[in-house]
Amino acid sequence: MNNVNPKSLIVIFGATGDLAKRKLFPSIYRLYQKGKLSEEFAVVGVARRSLSDDEFRRYVSQSIEDSTKQELSDESFVSHFYYHSLDVTSTASYQELKSLLERLDAAYDIPGNRIFYLAMAPEFFGTITSHLKSEGLTATDGWKRLVIEKPFGHDLKSAQQLNKEIRQAFSEKEIFRIDHYLGKEMVQNIEVIRFANAIFEPLWNNRFISNIQITSSETLGVEDRGRYYDHSGALRDMVQNHMLQMVALLAMEPPIKLSTDDIRSEKVKVLRALRPITHDEVDQYFVRGQYGRGFIRGQEVVGYREENNVDPTSNTETFVAGKLMIDNFRWAGVPFYIRTGKRMTEKSTKIVVQFKDIPMNLYYRTSESVHPNLLVIHIQPDEGITLHLNAKKSGESMKTTPIKLDYCNNCIDGINTPEAYEKLLYDCMRGDATNFTHWDEVAASWSFIDPISEVWANTKAADFPNYEAGSMGPKAADELLQKDGFHWWPLNGTI
Ligand SMILES: NC(=O)C1=CN([C@@H]2O[C@H](COP(=O)(O)OP(=O)(O)OC[C@H]3O[C@@H](n4cnc5c(N)ncnc54)[C@H](OP(=O)(O)O)[C@@H]3O)[C@@H](O)[C@H]2O)C=CC1
Ligand SMILES: O=C1O[C@H](COP(=O)(O)O)[C@@H](O)[C@H](O)[C@H]1O
């Protein structure tokens, strides 16, 4: 891994798309402002539509201004951007792209270091990588890296096929599979909270933890992504990647050292230890939901089946809740509950670690129980941790009251948490793949997910839509915990 800012050329396939506009250009700009880009860098945008370099530069400036709500302070930044119109399925135009890259290497004195960022629909990934190789764009004197967006396949079989295709042109070490949750500040903090605090690690097991809950709720619907989403659903869109990655970080053993390989290898062990769910058991462990009409912050919104590019009889889930068991020594018997969905009450990602009750309650000699100790990791929009304890109620003799120890990361003045994409792009430039997903993790995640999606694809959900937009999902998601004697901790207010 390189700690200096290496000279590099970034080629973004899909440069006129939504992801490039909303996330990639603003992130590159922030890296530039912070001095994290070498002065010798260039970005080449690739897409089909015809644009001149100047038009593309104006487009990039506008994207950054829309995202930062500020005027671009440094015009010289966009002079590093170039555009090349190309249909990725047509072999002929790769040669012109190759010549452009060689010219830019010479102009910026870049020693052939290339990042190929595929911000395009996944059906093009294999075609692009095979052309990059056959047309000689990967034959460079410097390093080459492939950044690949999700979804990585549709199931294990398609993911294996895709992996086989991209591995013809890039080695595993050169492939950076993006999971943007791994770039989030508080997701990266999970490891530090666990492994840098003497008070948590000894308790981090089935003797002291009763259950762990991970919620990632959104208020947005499918927006203009109906075409993609209706073939994906929440299980593939959020659970196979982001939710399982958070489970792996929470459950993994301490790595021998903080190297990419050591951390990944511990995460893979967790994913492999997930108790497989057979077809017959899906209903016992998983709940699916689809939003109907409702209200989000007082505004009426349409149901999922009325969204653009969505089948009006769609069977696609926009909500998933699940109970995961990790069959290893540390976690045997501890349920990890996950839930995620669109058009829910609020936008929030939180992890709640609920500790077991104390063995005997000295303070209430009645049936009343003390509040359980909770460790809450606030991922977004607020970032921080809260530890829920019990203390003596002031004045009254030996009565307890729940108290909270709070740390808020994004409340500290002057701290502007970097965007996930900003951190991940920077890691990729330095060759640090720790916060990217290794093929073994992808494969293990699909193996776990496939039986669930197979059952859901083959059985029509008769009760869809089964939750109102603006709610916390279907009732069955609450019942999933109730039958184990737990409940979802609320996202706001008390925690
Ligand atoms: N948008 C988001 O928030 C997120 C997106 N992703 C992933 O990122 C990837 C891109 O998504 P997104 O930006 O939303 O997609 P868009 O549909 O907005 O953009 C697609 C891009 O691909 C280009 N394109 C399409 N066909 C071709 C072709 N044959 N040859 C060359 N260029 C082509 C389009 O430009 P043109 O029409 O000019 O050719 C456009 O630039 C997807 O894999 C998606 O799953 C992942 C997480 C979040
Ligand atoms: O990957 C995805 O994530 C977003 C949610 O990301 P967040 O950072 O806003 O929590 C989700 O909306 C989208 O459907 C999914 O593809």
XYZ file of C-alpha atoms and ligand atoms in Angstrom:
559
model
C 0.000 0.000 0.000
C 1.135 3.448 -0.933
C 0.831 6.386 1.419
C 1.751 9.123 -1.013
C -0.706 10.372 -3.594
C 0.172 8.375 -6.670
C -0.084 9.850 -10.118
C -3.023 8.158 -11.731
C -5.433 8.238 -14.595
C -9.048 7.447 -13.754
C -11.291 6.178 -16.537
C -14.972 6.327 -15.595
C -17.249 4.183 -17.751
C -20.785 5.562 -17.373
C -19.564 9.137 -16.817
C -22.889 10.710 -17.785
C -24.841 8.536 -15.355
C -26.382 9.171 -11.970
C -23.632 7.657 -9.839
C -20.844 9.612 -11.528
C -22.788 12.852 -11.197
C -23.958 12.494 -7.614
C -21.048 10.651 -6.033
C -17.909 10.256 -8.125
C -17.217 13.790 -9.411
C -17.947 15.443 -6.039
C -15.704 12.877 -4.302
C -12.818 13.439 -6.713
C -13.237 17.171 -6.159
C -13.092 16.823 -2.381
C -9.930 14.727 -2.659
C -8.435 17.445 -4.853
C -9.389 20.201 -2.384
C -7.814 18.252 0.464
C -4.586 17.789 -1.497
C -5.130 14.032 -1.689
C -4.764 13.911 -5.455
C -1.441 14.257 -7.097
C -1.245 17.346 -9.310
C -0.597 14.889 -12.112
C -3.967 13.264 -12.431
C -6.468 13.024 -15.241
C -10.013 11.718 -15.462
C -11.498 10.371 -18.672
C -15.272 10.098 -18.826
C -16.682 7.458 -21.137
C -20.304 7.084 -22.281
C -22.200 6.860 -25.553
C -23.567 10.365 -25.961
C -21.507 12.829 -27.878
C -19.873 15.560 -25.761
C -16.828 17.737 -26.271
C -14.252 18.008 -23.486
C -15.591 21.486 -22.710
C -19.175 20.299 -22.497
C -18.105 17.455 -20.243
C -16.143 19.844 -18.014
C -19.204 22.059 -17.650
C -21.244 18.969 -16.783
C -18.703 17.940 -14.146
C -18.616 21.491 -12.646
C -22.399 21.562 -12.503
C -22.545 18.150 -10.810
C -20.111 19.306 -8.155
C -21.917 22.586 -7.609
C -25.257 20.778 -7.299
C -23.775 18.399 -4.784
C -21.764 20.868 -2.691
C -24.252 23.766 -3.142
C -21.228 25.967 -3.725
C -19.524 27.429 -6.732
C -16.455 25.556 -7.859
C -13.630 27.463 -6.191
C -10.865 26.127 -8.415
C -11.560 26.116 -12.137
C -8.247 24.415 -12.892
C -9.685 21.233 -11.354
C -11.967 20.519 -14.305
C -9.160 21.065 -16.811
C -8.008 17.562 -15.762
C -11.231 16.061 -17.174
C -11.558 14.606 -20.707
C -14.401 12.900 -22.495
C -14.459 10.004 -24.905
C -17.664 8.905 -26.584
C -17.748 5.139 -26.939
C -20.256 2.336 -27.090
C -18.660 -0.203 -24.795
C -19.936 -3.055 -26.919
C -18.086 -1.875 -30.009
C -14.489 -3.087 -30.306
C -13.350 -0.413 -32.756
C -13.585 2.600 -30.456
C -11.351 1.147 -27.707
C -8.290 1.839 -29.856
C -9.074 5.570 -29.828
C -9.533 5.443 -26.063
C -6.167 3.713 -25.774
C -4.475 6.491 -27.751
C -6.150 9.116 -25.537
C -4.893 7.404 -22.379
C -1.367 7.237 -23.792
C -1.472 10.935 -24.703
C -2.653 11.824 -21.208
C 0.034 9.644 -19.593
C 2.595 11.658 -21.508
C 0.954 15.056 -20.882
C 0.631 14.522 -17.104
C 3.757 12.430 -16.698
C 1.673 9.528 -15.346
C 3.642 6.257 -15.287
C 0.786 4.156 -16.679
C -1.201 3.917 -13.409
C -4.819 3.320 -14.394
C -8.082 2.982 -12.522
C -10.956 1.687 -14.635
C -14.151 2.559 -12.779
C -17.211 0.722 -14.112
C -20.143 2.969 -13.129
C -22.427 1.182 -15.540
C -25.069 -1.486 -15.616
C -23.529 -4.842 -14.626
C -24.397 -6.559 -17.908
C -21.540 -4.531 -19.452
C -18.845 -5.450 -16.918
C -17.637 -8.580 -18.734
C -17.637 -6.921 -22.177
C -15.685 -3.918 -20.939
C -12.992 -5.888 -19.139
C -12.518 -8.246 -22.045
C -12.132 -5.294 -24.449
C -9.760 -3.526 -22.085
C -7.534 -6.568 -22.272
C -7.910 -7.496 -25.936
C -7.378 -3.906 -27.095
C -4.277 -3.470 -24.943
C -5.558 -0.834 -22.471
C -4.526 -2.959 -19.515
C -1.024 -3.489 -20.900
C 0.528 -0.621 -19.033
C 3.880 0.003 -17.360
C 2.240 1.131 -14.127
C -0.439 -0.526 -11.998
C -3.966 -1.169 -13.183
C -7.062 -1.469 -10.994
C -10.667 -2.259 -11.730
C -13.370 -0.672 -9.594
C -16.614 -2.459 -10.024
C -20.022 -1.338 -8.815
C -22.755 -3.482 -7.416
C -24.672 -5.586 -8.054
C -21.979 -8.233 -8.447
C -24.215 -10.818 -10.085
C -27.808 -11.760 -9.441
C -27.098 -14.993 -7.626
C -24.086 -17.216 -6.966
C -24.057 -18.688 -10.461
C -24.131 -15.351 -12.294
C -21.593 -13.885 -9.856
C -19.235 -16.807 -10.567
C -19.649 -16.247 -14.289
C -19.000 -12.520 -13.951
C -15.991 -13.157 -11.775
C -14.608 -15.579 -14.326
C -14.973 -12.954 -17.042
C -13.300 -10.098 -15.189
C -10.546 -12.361 -13.898
C -9.443 -12.886 -17.535
C -8.237 -9.285 -17.490
C -7.586 -8.420 -13.816
C -6.202 -10.446 -10.937
C -8.131 -10.613 -7.648
C -5.680 -8.118 -6.131
C -6.474 -5.651 -8.915
C -10.264 -5.880 -8.448
C -11.896 -3.394 -6.084
C -15.544 -4.388 -5.593
C -17.312 -1.396 -4.126
C -19.634 -1.690 -1.172
C -20.112 1.928 -0.222
C -21.204 1.018 3.311
C -17.617 -0.056 3.940
C -16.572 3.540 3.281
C -18.912 4.975 5.892
C -17.136 6.465 8.873
C -19.134 4.637 11.538
C -19.052 1.312 9.704
C -15.264 1.631 9.711
C -15.554 2.510 13.396
C -17.107 -0.869 14.279
C -13.673 -2.483 14.303
C -12.172 0.280 16.409
C -15.017 0.257 18.937
C -14.597 -3.503 19.277
C -10.854 -3.927 19.168
C -9.578 -0.749 20.818
C -11.717 -0.920 23.971
C -10.966 -3.295 26.798
C -14.548 -3.057 28.071
C -16.291 -4.460 24.994
C -14.268 -7.325 23.591
C -14.515 -9.564 26.701
C -18.311 -9.169 26.570
C -18.598 -9.588 22.809
C -19.988 -13.129 22.740
C -22.969 -15.323 23.503
C -22.391 -15.244 27.262
C -23.150 -11.542 27.504
C -24.987 -10.479 24.349
C -28.614 -11.481 23.920
C -29.168 -10.212 20.370
C -27.905 -7.719 17.813
C -30.209 -5.621 15.629
C -29.204 -3.836 12.449
C -31.686 -1.508 10.789
C -31.142 0.424 7.590
C -34.311 2.281 6.741
C -34.921 4.725 3.920
C -37.690 7.215 3.288
C -37.008 7.304 -0.448
C -38.845 4.998 -2.797
C -37.252 3.541 -5.911
C -36.971 6.970 -7.561
C -35.972 6.504 -11.215
C -34.369 3.085 -10.654
C -37.546 1.024 -11.061
C -36.185 -0.915 -14.014
C -33.178 -2.143 -12.039
C -34.920 -2.455 -8.686
C -37.898 -4.462 -9.878
C -35.459 -7.224 -10.905
C -33.412 -6.886 -7.786
C -35.497 -6.186 -4.669
C -34.274 -5.299 -1.213
C -32.702 -8.705 -0.560
C -30.218 -8.353 -3.416
C -29.990 -4.562 -3.316
C -29.193 -4.172 0.394
C -28.990 -7.470 2.280
C -26.582 -9.489 0.124
C -24.013 -6.719 0.368
C -24.367 -3.879 2.907
C -26.297 -5.696 5.642
C -24.173 -8.862 5.522
C -20.999 -6.791 5.512
C -22.113 -5.099 8.730
C -22.932 -8.500 10.253
C -19.452 -9.724 9.299
C -17.726 -6.718 10.894
C -19.728 -7.099 14.091
C -19.210 -10.834 14.380
C -15.670 -11.446 13.132
C -12.843 -12.588 15.358
C -10.058 -10.082 16.034
C -7.736 -10.275 13.019
C -4.090 -11.175 13.667
C -3.205 -7.747 12.305
C -5.041 -4.967 10.531
C -3.954 -6.051 7.077
C -6.384 -6.377 4.185
C -5.960 -10.143 3.981
C -6.274 -10.760 7.703
C -9.455 -8.708 8.073
C -11.037 -10.222 4.991
C -10.221 -13.707 6.086
C -12.018 -13.153 9.426
C -15.048 -11.671 7.644
C -15.237 -14.608 5.270
C -15.262 -17.014 8.222
C -18.354 -15.271 9.611
C -20.165 -15.377 6.274
C -19.367 -19.062 5.971
C -20.624 -19.676 9.503
C -24.041 -18.179 8.758
C -26.569 -20.929 9.344
C -27.868 -21.844 5.886
C -31.585 -21.387 5.471
C -33.318 -24.151 3.581
C -36.276 -23.471 1.295
C -38.660 -24.805 3.930
C -37.253 -22.536 6.619
C -37.406 -19.218 4.765
C -40.716 -18.150 6.339
C -39.391 -18.966 9.775
C -36.331 -16.714 9.437
C -37.231 -14.068 6.858
C -40.038 -11.596 6.222
C -40.620 -9.675 3.015
C -42.635 -6.539 2.463
C -43.701 -4.164 -0.263
C -44.876 -0.598 0.318
C -48.291 0.637 -0.610
C -49.445 4.247 -0.686
C -48.828 6.367 2.359
C -47.327 9.557 3.705
C -43.691 10.566 4.040
C -43.252 13.680 6.167
C -46.841 14.674 5.470
C -46.573 14.226 1.689
C -48.697 11.546 0.063
C -46.631 9.078 -1.987
C -47.611 6.312 -4.367
C -47.266 2.619 -3.703
C -44.384 0.612 -5.178
C -46.536 -0.957 -7.905
C -47.434 2.522 -9.163
C -43.798 3.660 -9.508
C -42.256 4.248 -12.942
C -40.862 1.177 -14.677
C -42.311 -1.154 -12.055
C -44.640 -4.005 -12.978
C -48.123 -3.112 -11.596
C -48.424 -6.687 -10.298
C -44.842 -6.819 -9.043
C -43.831 -9.478 -6.525
C -40.592 -7.621 -5.683
C -39.860 -6.927 -2.037
C -38.973 -3.399 -0.928
C -38.518 -4.488 2.682
C -36.702 -7.393 4.284
C -36.378 -8.448 7.899
C -34.424 -11.502 8.868
C -32.992 -13.496 11.716
C -29.466 -14.749 11.124
C -27.697 -17.286 13.275
C -23.940 -17.633 13.251
C -22.979 -21.171 14.054
C -19.617 -20.740 15.728
C -18.337 -20.840 19.290
C -18.641 -17.115 19.905
C -22.149 -16.570 18.578
C -24.031 -19.841 19.023
C -27.555 -18.948 20.156
C -27.346 -15.169 19.537
C -29.764 -13.931 16.877
C -28.639 -11.149 14.567
C -31.788 -9.409 13.378
C -31.599 -7.281 10.266
C -34.199 -5.103 8.567
C -34.039 -2.750 5.657
C -36.609 -1.127 3.457
C -37.678 1.736 1.283
C -40.377 4.277 2.147
C -40.054 3.711 5.850
C -40.626 6.223 8.656
C -37.157 7.707 8.626
C -33.751 7.513 7.009
C -31.546 5.815 9.535
C -28.912 3.126 9.865
C -28.304 1.891 13.395
C -26.857 -1.118 15.135
C -28.134 -2.051 18.581
C -26.174 -4.541 20.638
C -28.416 -5.726 23.450
C -26.633 -7.237 26.431
C -28.116 -10.009 28.531
C -29.887 -9.166 31.750
C -27.870 -9.227 34.937
C -28.141 -12.597 36.716
C -30.066 -11.211 39.690
C -31.803 -7.897 40.043
C -31.055 -6.413 43.467
C -32.845 -3.187 42.767
C -36.319 -4.248 41.855
C -37.437 -7.076 44.036
C -40.610 -7.112 42.046
C -41.299 -8.456 38.590
C -40.057 -5.151 37.165
C -36.717 -5.434 35.399
C -33.915 -2.950 34.889
C -33.385 -1.513 31.452
C -31.032 -3.774 29.466
C -27.614 -2.396 28.653
C -27.452 -1.409 25.015
C -24.600 -0.296 22.840
C -26.003 1.690 19.935
C -23.794 2.444 16.949
C -25.338 5.261 14.941
C -24.180 4.877 11.345
C -26.272 7.592 9.673
C -27.515 10.306 9.508
C -26.237 10.933 13.027
C -22.846 9.329 13.615
C -21.784 8.206 17.042
C -22.261 5.727 19.824
C -24.556 5.589 22.828
C -24.105 3.293 25.783
C -27.249 2.680 27.822
C -26.608 1.950 31.473
C -28.565 2.085 34.705
C -27.745 4.488 37.517
C -29.214 5.494 40.834
C -32.265 7.706 40.630
C -31.291 10.908 42.281
C -32.760 11.454 45.715
C -34.895 8.373 45.921
C -33.438 5.504 47.818
C -31.769 2.922 45.602
C -34.147 3.201 42.676
C -32.558 2.898 39.273
C -32.968 5.007 36.209
C -31.689 4.384 32.673
C -28.925 6.776 31.607
C -27.058 7.282 28.335
C -23.407 7.945 27.600
C -23.346 9.613 24.230
C -20.632 10.314 21.709
C -21.568 12.170 18.563
C -18.984 12.021 15.804
C -20.495 14.477 13.356
C -21.371 17.041 16.039
C -17.732 17.968 16.581
C -17.090 21.435 15.199
C -14.907 21.463 12.141
C -15.324 17.745 11.474
C -16.781 17.107 8.099
C -17.002 13.355 7.728
C -15.702 12.356 4.301
C -18.209 10.788 1.960
C -17.928 7.020 1.612
C -17.009 7.265 -2.087
C -14.309 9.796 -1.333
C -12.609 7.445 1.103
C -12.976 4.425 -1.149
C -11.587 6.196 -4.205
C -8.635 7.355 -2.161
C -8.065 3.820 -0.822
C -8.166 2.474 -4.365
C -5.597 5.016 -5.551
C -3.289 3.925 -2.747
C -3.978 0.266 -3.445
C -5.663 -0.415 -0.103
C -8.390 -2.996 -0.713
C -9.387 -3.504 2.952
C -12.733 -1.773 2.550
C -13.644 -3.493 -0.687
C -15.268 -6.893 -0.988
C -13.168 -9.931 -1.791
C -14.596 -12.568 -4.124
C -14.803 -15.076 -1.245
C -17.112 -12.701 0.638
C -19.296 -12.212 -2.433
C -19.553 -15.964 -2.990
C -20.378 -16.739 0.648
C -23.027 -13.984 0.724
C -24.770 -15.257 -2.399
C -24.735 -18.816 -1.052
C -26.643 -17.586 1.966
C -29.061 -15.391 0.000
C -29.889 -17.691 -2.925
C -32.341 -20.067 -1.192
C -34.309 -17.095 0.141
C -34.563 -15.362 -3.222
C -35.450 -18.651 -4.927
C -38.401 -19.187 -2.598
C -39.549 -15.588 -2.954
C -39.276 -15.685 -6.740
C -41.369 -18.831 -6.882
C -44.113 -17.881 -4.449
C -46.362 -14.926 -5.014
C -46.674 -12.750 -1.909
C -50.458 -12.699 -1.659
C -50.484 -9.877 0.904
C -48.415 -7.361 -1.132
C -48.491 -4.400 -0.609
C -48.250 -5.184 3.097
C -46.897 -1.994 4.647
C -47.847 1.614 4.255
C -45.284 4.063 2.988
C -44.057 5.982 6.035
C -44.340 3.011 8.416
C -41.706 0.693 9.876
C -42.631 -2.246 7.643
C -45.064 -5.153 7.904
C -46.308 -6.477 11.245
C -44.653 -9.813 10.558
C -41.260 -8.088 11.055
C -42.234 -7.303 14.649
C -43.531 -10.826 15.175
C -40.178 -12.229 14.043
C -38.607 -10.826 17.220
C -41.630 -11.220 19.467
C -41.549 -14.981 19.099
C -38.005 -14.897 20.551
C -39.067 -12.579 23.378
C -37.451 -9.452 21.865
C -38.611 -6.311 20.108
C -37.036 -3.895 17.685
C -35.494 -0.987 19.532
C -36.968 2.225 18.160
C -34.727 4.277 15.910
C -35.418 7.628 17.485
C -36.384 8.946 20.894
C -35.374 6.458 23.528
C -32.334 5.246 21.663
N -26.931 5.578 -8.855
C -26.681 5.118 -7.647
O -26.971 5.742 -6.624
C -25.987 3.807 -7.494
C -25.575 3.089 -8.594
N -24.904 1.909 -8.412
C -24.438 1.135 -9.559
O -23.635 1.967 -10.391
C -23.796 1.597 -11.751
C -24.241 2.816 -12.545
O -25.469 3.273 -12.043
P -26.115 4.658 -12.499
O -25.093 5.718 -12.600
O -27.271 4.868 -11.590
O -26.663 4.294 -13.959
P -27.230 5.280 -15.065
O -28.242 4.525 -15.830
O -27.598 6.599 -14.504
O -25.970 5.528 -16.007
C -25.518 4.574 -16.950
C -24.327 5.126 -17.710
O -23.898 4.166 -18.640
C -23.781 4.773 -19.932
N -24.043 3.746 -20.947
C -25.155 2.988 -21.079
N -25.006 2.116 -22.107
C -23.772 2.323 -22.620
C -23.021 1.739 -23.664
N -23.506 0.740 -24.426
N -21.785 2.209 -23.907
C -21.276 3.204 -23.166
N -21.924 3.802 -22.150
C -23.162 3.370 -21.877
C -24.800 5.902 -19.906
O -24.487 6.961 -20.747
P -25.009 7.117 -22.254
O -26.478 6.951 -22.218
O -24.554 8.485 -22.662
O -24.323 6.056 -23.001
C -24.608 6.408 -18.462
O -23.470 7.221 -18.406
C -24.809 0.450 -11.752
O -24.105 -0.753 -11.696
C -25.576 0.650 -10.446
O -26.122 -0.550 -9.955
C -24.596 1.438 -7.161
C -24.988 2.112 -6.033
C -25.744 3.338 -6.098
O -26.617 0.498 -2.531
C -27.642 1.068 -2.288
O -27.703 1.886 -1.232
C -28.683 2.906 -1.126
C -28.691 3.335 0.333
O -27.436 3.876 0.623
P -27.283 4.946 1.786
O -25.834 5.237 1.812
O -28.135 6.119 1.409
O -27.793 4.280 3.013
C -30.023 2.433 -1.575
O -30.904 3.527 -1.654
C -29.930 1.805 -2.940
O -31.182 1.270 -3.312
C -28.889 0.718 -2.954
O -28.666 0.322 -4.297
